[in-house]
CSV table of C-alpha atoms in Angstrom, one decimal:
chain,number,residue,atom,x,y,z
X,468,UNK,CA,207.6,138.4,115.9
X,469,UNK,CA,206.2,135.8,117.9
X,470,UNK,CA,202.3,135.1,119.3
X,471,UNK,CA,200.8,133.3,122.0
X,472,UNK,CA,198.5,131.1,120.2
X,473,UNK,CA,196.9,128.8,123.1
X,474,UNK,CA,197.0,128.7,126.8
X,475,UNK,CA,195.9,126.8,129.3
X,476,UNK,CA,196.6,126.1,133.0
X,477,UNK,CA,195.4,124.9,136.2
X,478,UNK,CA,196.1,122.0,138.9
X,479,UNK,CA,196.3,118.4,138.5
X,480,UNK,CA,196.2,115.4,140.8
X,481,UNK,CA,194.1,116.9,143.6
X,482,UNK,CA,193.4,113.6,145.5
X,483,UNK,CA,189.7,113.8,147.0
X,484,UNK,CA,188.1,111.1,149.4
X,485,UNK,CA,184.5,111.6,150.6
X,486,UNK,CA,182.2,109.8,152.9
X,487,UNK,CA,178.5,109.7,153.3
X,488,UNK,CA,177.1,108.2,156.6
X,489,UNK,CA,174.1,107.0,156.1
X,490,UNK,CA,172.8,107.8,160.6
X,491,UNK,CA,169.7,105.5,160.0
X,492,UNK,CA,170.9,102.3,158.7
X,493,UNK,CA,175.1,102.7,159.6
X,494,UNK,CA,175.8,101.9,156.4
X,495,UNK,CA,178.9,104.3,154.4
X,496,UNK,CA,179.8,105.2,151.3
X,497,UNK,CA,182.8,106.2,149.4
X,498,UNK,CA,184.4,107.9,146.8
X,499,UNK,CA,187.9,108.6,145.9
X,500,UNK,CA,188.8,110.8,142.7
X,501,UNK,CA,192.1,112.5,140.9
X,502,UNK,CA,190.8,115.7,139.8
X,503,UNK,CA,192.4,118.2,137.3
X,504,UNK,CA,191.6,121.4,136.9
X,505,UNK,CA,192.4,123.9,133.3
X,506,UNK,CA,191.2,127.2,132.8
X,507,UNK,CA,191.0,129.4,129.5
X,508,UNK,CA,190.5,132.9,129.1
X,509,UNK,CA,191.8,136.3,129.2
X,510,UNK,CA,195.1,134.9,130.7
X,511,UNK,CA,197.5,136.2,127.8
X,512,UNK,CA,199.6,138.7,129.7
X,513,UNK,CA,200.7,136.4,132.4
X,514,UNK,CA,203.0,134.7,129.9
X,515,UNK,CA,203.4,137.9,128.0
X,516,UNK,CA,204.1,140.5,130.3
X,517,UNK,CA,204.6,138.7,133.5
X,518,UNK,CA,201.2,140.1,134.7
X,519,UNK,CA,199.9,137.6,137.4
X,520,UNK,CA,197.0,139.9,138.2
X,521,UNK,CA,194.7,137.4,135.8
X,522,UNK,CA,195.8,134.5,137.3
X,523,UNK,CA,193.7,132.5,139.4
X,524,UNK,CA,196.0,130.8,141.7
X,525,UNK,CA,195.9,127.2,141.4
X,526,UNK,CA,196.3,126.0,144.7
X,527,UNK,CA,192.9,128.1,144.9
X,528,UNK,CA,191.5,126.1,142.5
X,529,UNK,CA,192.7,122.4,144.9
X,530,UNK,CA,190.9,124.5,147.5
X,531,UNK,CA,187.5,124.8,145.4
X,532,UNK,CA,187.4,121.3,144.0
X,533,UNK,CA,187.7,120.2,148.1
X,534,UNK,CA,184.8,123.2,149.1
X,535,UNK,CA,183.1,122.0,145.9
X,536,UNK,CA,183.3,118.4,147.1
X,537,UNK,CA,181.7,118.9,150.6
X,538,UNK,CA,178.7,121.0,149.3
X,539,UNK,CA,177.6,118.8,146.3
X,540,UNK,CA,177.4,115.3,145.6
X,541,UNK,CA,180.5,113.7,143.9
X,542,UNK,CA,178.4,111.1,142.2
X,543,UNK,CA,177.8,111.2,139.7
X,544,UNK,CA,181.1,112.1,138.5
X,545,UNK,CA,179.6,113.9,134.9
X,546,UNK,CA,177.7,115.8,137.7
X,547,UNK,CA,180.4,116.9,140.0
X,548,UNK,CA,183.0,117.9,136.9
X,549,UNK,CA,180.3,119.9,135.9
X,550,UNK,CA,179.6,121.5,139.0
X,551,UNK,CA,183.4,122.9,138.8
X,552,UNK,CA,183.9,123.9,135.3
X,553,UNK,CA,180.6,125.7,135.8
X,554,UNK,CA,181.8,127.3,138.8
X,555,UNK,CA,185.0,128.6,137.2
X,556,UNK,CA,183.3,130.3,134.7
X,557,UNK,CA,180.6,132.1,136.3
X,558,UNK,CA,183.1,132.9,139.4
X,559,UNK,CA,185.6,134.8,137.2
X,560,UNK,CA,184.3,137.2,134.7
X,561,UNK,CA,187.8,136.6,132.2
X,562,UNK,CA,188.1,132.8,132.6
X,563,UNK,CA,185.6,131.9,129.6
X,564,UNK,CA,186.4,127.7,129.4
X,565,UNK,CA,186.8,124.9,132.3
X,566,UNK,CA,188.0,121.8,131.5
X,567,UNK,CA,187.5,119.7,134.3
X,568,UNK,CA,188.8,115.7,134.5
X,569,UNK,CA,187.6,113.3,137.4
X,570,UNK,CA,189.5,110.0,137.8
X,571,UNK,CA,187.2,107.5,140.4
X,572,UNK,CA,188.9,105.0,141.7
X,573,UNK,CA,187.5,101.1,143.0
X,574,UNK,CA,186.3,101.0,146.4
X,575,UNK,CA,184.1,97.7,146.5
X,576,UNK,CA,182.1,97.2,149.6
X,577,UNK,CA,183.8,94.0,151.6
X,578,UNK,CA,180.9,90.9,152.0
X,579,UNK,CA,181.4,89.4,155.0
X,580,UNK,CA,179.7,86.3,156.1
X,581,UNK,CA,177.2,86.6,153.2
X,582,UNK,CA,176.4,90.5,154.1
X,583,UNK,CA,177.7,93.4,152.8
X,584,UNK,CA,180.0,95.3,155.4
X,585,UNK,CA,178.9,98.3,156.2
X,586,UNK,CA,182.0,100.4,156.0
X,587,UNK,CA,184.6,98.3,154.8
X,588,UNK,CA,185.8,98.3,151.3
X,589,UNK,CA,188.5,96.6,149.0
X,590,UNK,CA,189.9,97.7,145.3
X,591,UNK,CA,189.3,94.9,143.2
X,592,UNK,CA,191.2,96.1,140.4
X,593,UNK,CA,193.0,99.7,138.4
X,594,UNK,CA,190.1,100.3,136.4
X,595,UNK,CA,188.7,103.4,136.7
X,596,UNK,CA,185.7,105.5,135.7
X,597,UNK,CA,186.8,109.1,133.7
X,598,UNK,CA,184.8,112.0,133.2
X,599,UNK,CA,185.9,115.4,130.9
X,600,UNK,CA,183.7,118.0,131.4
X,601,UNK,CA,184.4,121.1,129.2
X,602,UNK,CA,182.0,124.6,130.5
X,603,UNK,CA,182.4,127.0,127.8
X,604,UNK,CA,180.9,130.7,128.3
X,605,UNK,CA,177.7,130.9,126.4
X,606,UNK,CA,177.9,127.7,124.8
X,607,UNK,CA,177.4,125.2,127.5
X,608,UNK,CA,179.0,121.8,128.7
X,609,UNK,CA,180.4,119.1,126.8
X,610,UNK,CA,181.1,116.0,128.6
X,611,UNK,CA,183.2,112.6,127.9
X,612,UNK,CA,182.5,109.9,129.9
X,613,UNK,CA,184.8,106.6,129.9
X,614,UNK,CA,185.8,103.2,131.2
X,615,UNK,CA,189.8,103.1,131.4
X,616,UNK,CA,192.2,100.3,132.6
X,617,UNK,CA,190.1,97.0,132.6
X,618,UNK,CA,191.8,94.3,131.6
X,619,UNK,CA,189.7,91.1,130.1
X,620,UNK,CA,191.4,88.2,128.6
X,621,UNK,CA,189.6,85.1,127.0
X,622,UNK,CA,191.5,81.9,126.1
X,623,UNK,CA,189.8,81.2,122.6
X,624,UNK,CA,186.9,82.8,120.5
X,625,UNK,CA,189.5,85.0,118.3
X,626,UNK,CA,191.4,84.4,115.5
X,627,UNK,CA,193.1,87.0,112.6
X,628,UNK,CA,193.9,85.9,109.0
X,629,UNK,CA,193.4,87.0,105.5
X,630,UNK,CA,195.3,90.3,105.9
X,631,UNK,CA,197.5,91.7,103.6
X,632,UNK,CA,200.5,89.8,102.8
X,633,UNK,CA,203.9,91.0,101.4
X,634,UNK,CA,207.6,90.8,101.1
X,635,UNK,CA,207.5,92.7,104.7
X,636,UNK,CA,204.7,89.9,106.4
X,637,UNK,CA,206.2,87.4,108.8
X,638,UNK,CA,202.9,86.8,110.6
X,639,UNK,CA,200.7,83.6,110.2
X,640,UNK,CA,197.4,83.4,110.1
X,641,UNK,CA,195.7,82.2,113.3
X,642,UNK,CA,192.3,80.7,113.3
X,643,UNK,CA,192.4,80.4,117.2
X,644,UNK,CA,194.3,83.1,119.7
X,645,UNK,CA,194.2,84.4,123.0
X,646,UNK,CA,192.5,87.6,123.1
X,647,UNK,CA,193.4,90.0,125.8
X,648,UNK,CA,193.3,94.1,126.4
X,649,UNK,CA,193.3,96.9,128.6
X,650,UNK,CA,189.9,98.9,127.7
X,651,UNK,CA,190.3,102.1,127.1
X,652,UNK,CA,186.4,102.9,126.0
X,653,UNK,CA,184.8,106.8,125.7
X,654,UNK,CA,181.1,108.4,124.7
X,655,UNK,CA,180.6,111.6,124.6
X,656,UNK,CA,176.7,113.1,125.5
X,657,UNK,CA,175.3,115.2,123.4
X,658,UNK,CA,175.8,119.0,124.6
X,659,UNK,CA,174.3,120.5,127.6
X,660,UNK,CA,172.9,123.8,127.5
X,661,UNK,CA,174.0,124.4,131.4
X,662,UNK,CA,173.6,122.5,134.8
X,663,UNK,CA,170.6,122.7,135.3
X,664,UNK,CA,170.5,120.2,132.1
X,665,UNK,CA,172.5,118.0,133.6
X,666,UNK,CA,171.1,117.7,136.8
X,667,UNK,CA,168.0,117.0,135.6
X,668,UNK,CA,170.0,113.9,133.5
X,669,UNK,CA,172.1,112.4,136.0
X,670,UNK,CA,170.3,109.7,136.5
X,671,UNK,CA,171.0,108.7,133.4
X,672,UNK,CA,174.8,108.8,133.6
X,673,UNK,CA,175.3,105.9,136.0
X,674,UNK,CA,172.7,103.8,133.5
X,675,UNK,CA,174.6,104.7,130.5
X,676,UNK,CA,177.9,103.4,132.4
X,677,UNK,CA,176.2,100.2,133.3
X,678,UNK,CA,175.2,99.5,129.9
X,679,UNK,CA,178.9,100.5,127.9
X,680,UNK,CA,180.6,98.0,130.3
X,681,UNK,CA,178.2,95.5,130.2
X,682,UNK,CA,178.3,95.9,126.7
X,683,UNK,CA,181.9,95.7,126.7
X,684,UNK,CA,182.5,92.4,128.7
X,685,UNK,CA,179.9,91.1,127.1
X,686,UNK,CA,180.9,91.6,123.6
X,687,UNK,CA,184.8,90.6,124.6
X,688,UNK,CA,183.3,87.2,125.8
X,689,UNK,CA,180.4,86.1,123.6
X,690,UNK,CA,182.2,87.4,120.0
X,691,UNK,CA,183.7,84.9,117.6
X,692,UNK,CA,186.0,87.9,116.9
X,693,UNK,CA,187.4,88.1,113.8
X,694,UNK,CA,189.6,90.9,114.6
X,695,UNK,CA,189.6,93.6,117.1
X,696,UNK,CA,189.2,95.8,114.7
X,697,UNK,CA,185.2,94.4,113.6
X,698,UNK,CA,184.6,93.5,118.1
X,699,UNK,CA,185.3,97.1,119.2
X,700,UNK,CA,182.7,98.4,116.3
X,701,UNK,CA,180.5,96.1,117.2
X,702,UNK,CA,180.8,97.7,120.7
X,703,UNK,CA,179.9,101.4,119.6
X,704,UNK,CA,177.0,100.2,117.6
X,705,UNK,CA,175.6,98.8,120.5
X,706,UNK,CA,176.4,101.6,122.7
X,707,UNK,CA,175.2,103.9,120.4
X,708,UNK,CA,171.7,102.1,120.5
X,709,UNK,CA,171.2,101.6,124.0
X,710,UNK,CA,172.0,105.5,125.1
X,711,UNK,CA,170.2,107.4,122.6
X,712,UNK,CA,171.9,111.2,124.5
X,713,UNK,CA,175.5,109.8,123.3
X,714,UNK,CA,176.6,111.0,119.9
X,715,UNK,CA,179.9,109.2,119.4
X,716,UNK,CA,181.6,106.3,120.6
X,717,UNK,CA,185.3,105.4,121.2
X,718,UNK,CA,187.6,103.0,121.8
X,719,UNK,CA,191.7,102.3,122.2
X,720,UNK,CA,192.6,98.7,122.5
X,721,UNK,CA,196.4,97.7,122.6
X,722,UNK,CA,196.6,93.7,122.1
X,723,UNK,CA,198.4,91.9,124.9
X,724,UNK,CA,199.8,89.2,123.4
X,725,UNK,CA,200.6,85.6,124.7
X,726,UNK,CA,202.6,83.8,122.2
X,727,UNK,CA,202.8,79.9,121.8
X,728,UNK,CA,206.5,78.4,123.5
X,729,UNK,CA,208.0,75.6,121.6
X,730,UNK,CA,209.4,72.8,123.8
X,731,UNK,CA,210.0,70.4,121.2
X,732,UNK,CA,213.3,70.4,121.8
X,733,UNK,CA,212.9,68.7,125.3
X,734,UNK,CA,212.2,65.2,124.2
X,735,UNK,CA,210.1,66.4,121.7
X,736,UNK,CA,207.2,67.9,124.0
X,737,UNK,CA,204.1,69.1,122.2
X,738,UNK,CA,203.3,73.0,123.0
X,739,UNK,CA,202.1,74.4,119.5
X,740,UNK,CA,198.9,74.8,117.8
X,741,UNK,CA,196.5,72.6,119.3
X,742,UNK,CA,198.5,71.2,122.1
X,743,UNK,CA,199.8,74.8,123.1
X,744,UNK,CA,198.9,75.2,126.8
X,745,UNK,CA,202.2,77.3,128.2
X,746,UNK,CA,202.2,80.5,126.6
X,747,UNK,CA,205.4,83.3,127.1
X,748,UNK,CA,202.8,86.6,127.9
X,749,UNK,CA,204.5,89.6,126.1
X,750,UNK,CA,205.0,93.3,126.8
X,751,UNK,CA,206.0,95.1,123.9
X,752,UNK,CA,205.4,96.2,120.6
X,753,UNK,CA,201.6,95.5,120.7
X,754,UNK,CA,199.3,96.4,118.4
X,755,UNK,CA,197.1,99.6,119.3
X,756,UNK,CA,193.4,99.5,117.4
X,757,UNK,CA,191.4,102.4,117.7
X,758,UNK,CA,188.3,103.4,116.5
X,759,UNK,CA,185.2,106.2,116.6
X,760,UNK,CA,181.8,105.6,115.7
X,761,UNK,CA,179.2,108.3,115.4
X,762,UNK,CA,175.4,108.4,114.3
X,763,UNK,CA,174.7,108.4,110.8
X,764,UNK,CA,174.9,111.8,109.1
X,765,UNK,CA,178.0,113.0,110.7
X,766,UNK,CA,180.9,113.3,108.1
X,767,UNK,CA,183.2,110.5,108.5
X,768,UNK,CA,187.0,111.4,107.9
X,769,UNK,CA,187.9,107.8,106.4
């Protein structure tokens, strides 16, 4: 005999753009998300017994998230994935779990002649700013926030030796490297009792962003790194102290390698070690360093 043991559904990639227009100064804002939408709950016999009577249409859920999105702020986004995992649950009585992801996009506000345009905008980049709110019946919301796609590169201030060596090691050690990554950096709050919790914190959302990526670029930059490995720790330590709500810190960081080209062999043209200046950037394999720090007195699984 056979069980379901977990299900979960719902609608991805609902593209939404919103505008405020500020009528007293002219000036415009906007935002532009990817949301996606799971539900849990009673939902068993609609894979079972092809009962769609406790389904919840998902193309009704793309309509809510838009409804949603026109009456309630979208910023910030911990706030607005809140507002619909919350609304899933109290809305249908057997639905007793929301997971709700919002993916915001770049729009930087155009300066033009040394002013900032009032309603023109440009997307300086892929990074984007992810939230994962979870609204669980009686047990109230969970939320991830993250910083994911930005990619920083410095040109010295790393290096990687003293690692294990064997019959299998090829690798040199390198007491000066390129450094380069795509950021891929999450903290998750301390649980919410409800919304009303979270509104009342929302200010404190955009400040805790602020801080983890200038804590980021900052620590990418001004670390003699020894490894990735001892930088991204260095990250959640400091994350960790300047947002006192966030219980754990994470990061993913694949290397993106540039490796040395030797021209010798053109009438014997210096390229390596200290007169290395053309580098071959790479693609694949990379190494992938990952990490999660928490407060002290959490169980560590090392």
């Amino acid at each position: 005999m056979s069980q379901l043991t977990t299900a979960r559904y719902g609608k991805d990639n609902v593209r939404v753009y919103k505008v405020h227009r500020d009528k007293a100064t002219g000036v415009q804002t906007v935002v532009e998300m990817t949301v996606c939408v799971l539900l849990e709950g009673d939902i068993e016999t609609s894979y079972t017994k092809a009962d769609n009577s406790v389904v919840v249409a998902t193309d009704t859920m793309k309509n809510t998230v838009y409804i949603l999105a026109k009456e309630n702020p979208v910023t910030p986004p911990e706030l607005f994935a809140s507002i619909v995992s919350n609304h899933f649950i109290e809305t249908y009585k057997h639905i007793h779990a929301a997971h709700v992801k919002v993916i915001t996009h770049r729009w930087t506000r155009m300066t033009i002649e040394d002013q900032p345009h009032p309603h023109s905008f440009f997307r300086d980049g892929a990074e984007t700013r992810n939230v994962e709110a979870v609204a669980r019946e009686g047990k109230g919301i969970s939320i991830r926030s993250s910083i994911a796609g930005l990619l920083v590169l410095k040109s010295t201030g790393s290096q990687f030796h003293s690692f294990v060596r064997n019959e299998y090691t090829t690798l040199p050690d390198v007491y000066d490297r390129i450094l380069s990554t795509e950021v891929d950096a999450g903290w998750a709050w301390k649980n919410f009792d409800g919304l009303d919790a979270i509104r009342s914190s929302a200010s404190k959302f955009d400040a805790a962003w602020n801080a983890a990526r200038a804590i980021t670029m900052k620590t990418f930059a001004q670390d003699s790194s020894a490894s990735v490995q001892n930088t991204m720790y260095k990250m959640c330590d400091q994350i960790l102290a300047a947002v006192p709500e966030v219980q754990a810190v994470d990061y993913s960081l694949p290397n993106k390698h540039y490796f040395e080209i030797d021209l010798s062999w053109h009438k014997g043209l210096k390229n390596t070690g200290k007169d290395a200046e053309v580098y071959a950037p790479q693609s694949n394999p990379n190494g992938l360093i990952q990490c999660t720090v928490t407060r002290q007195g959490k169980a560590s699984k090392l």
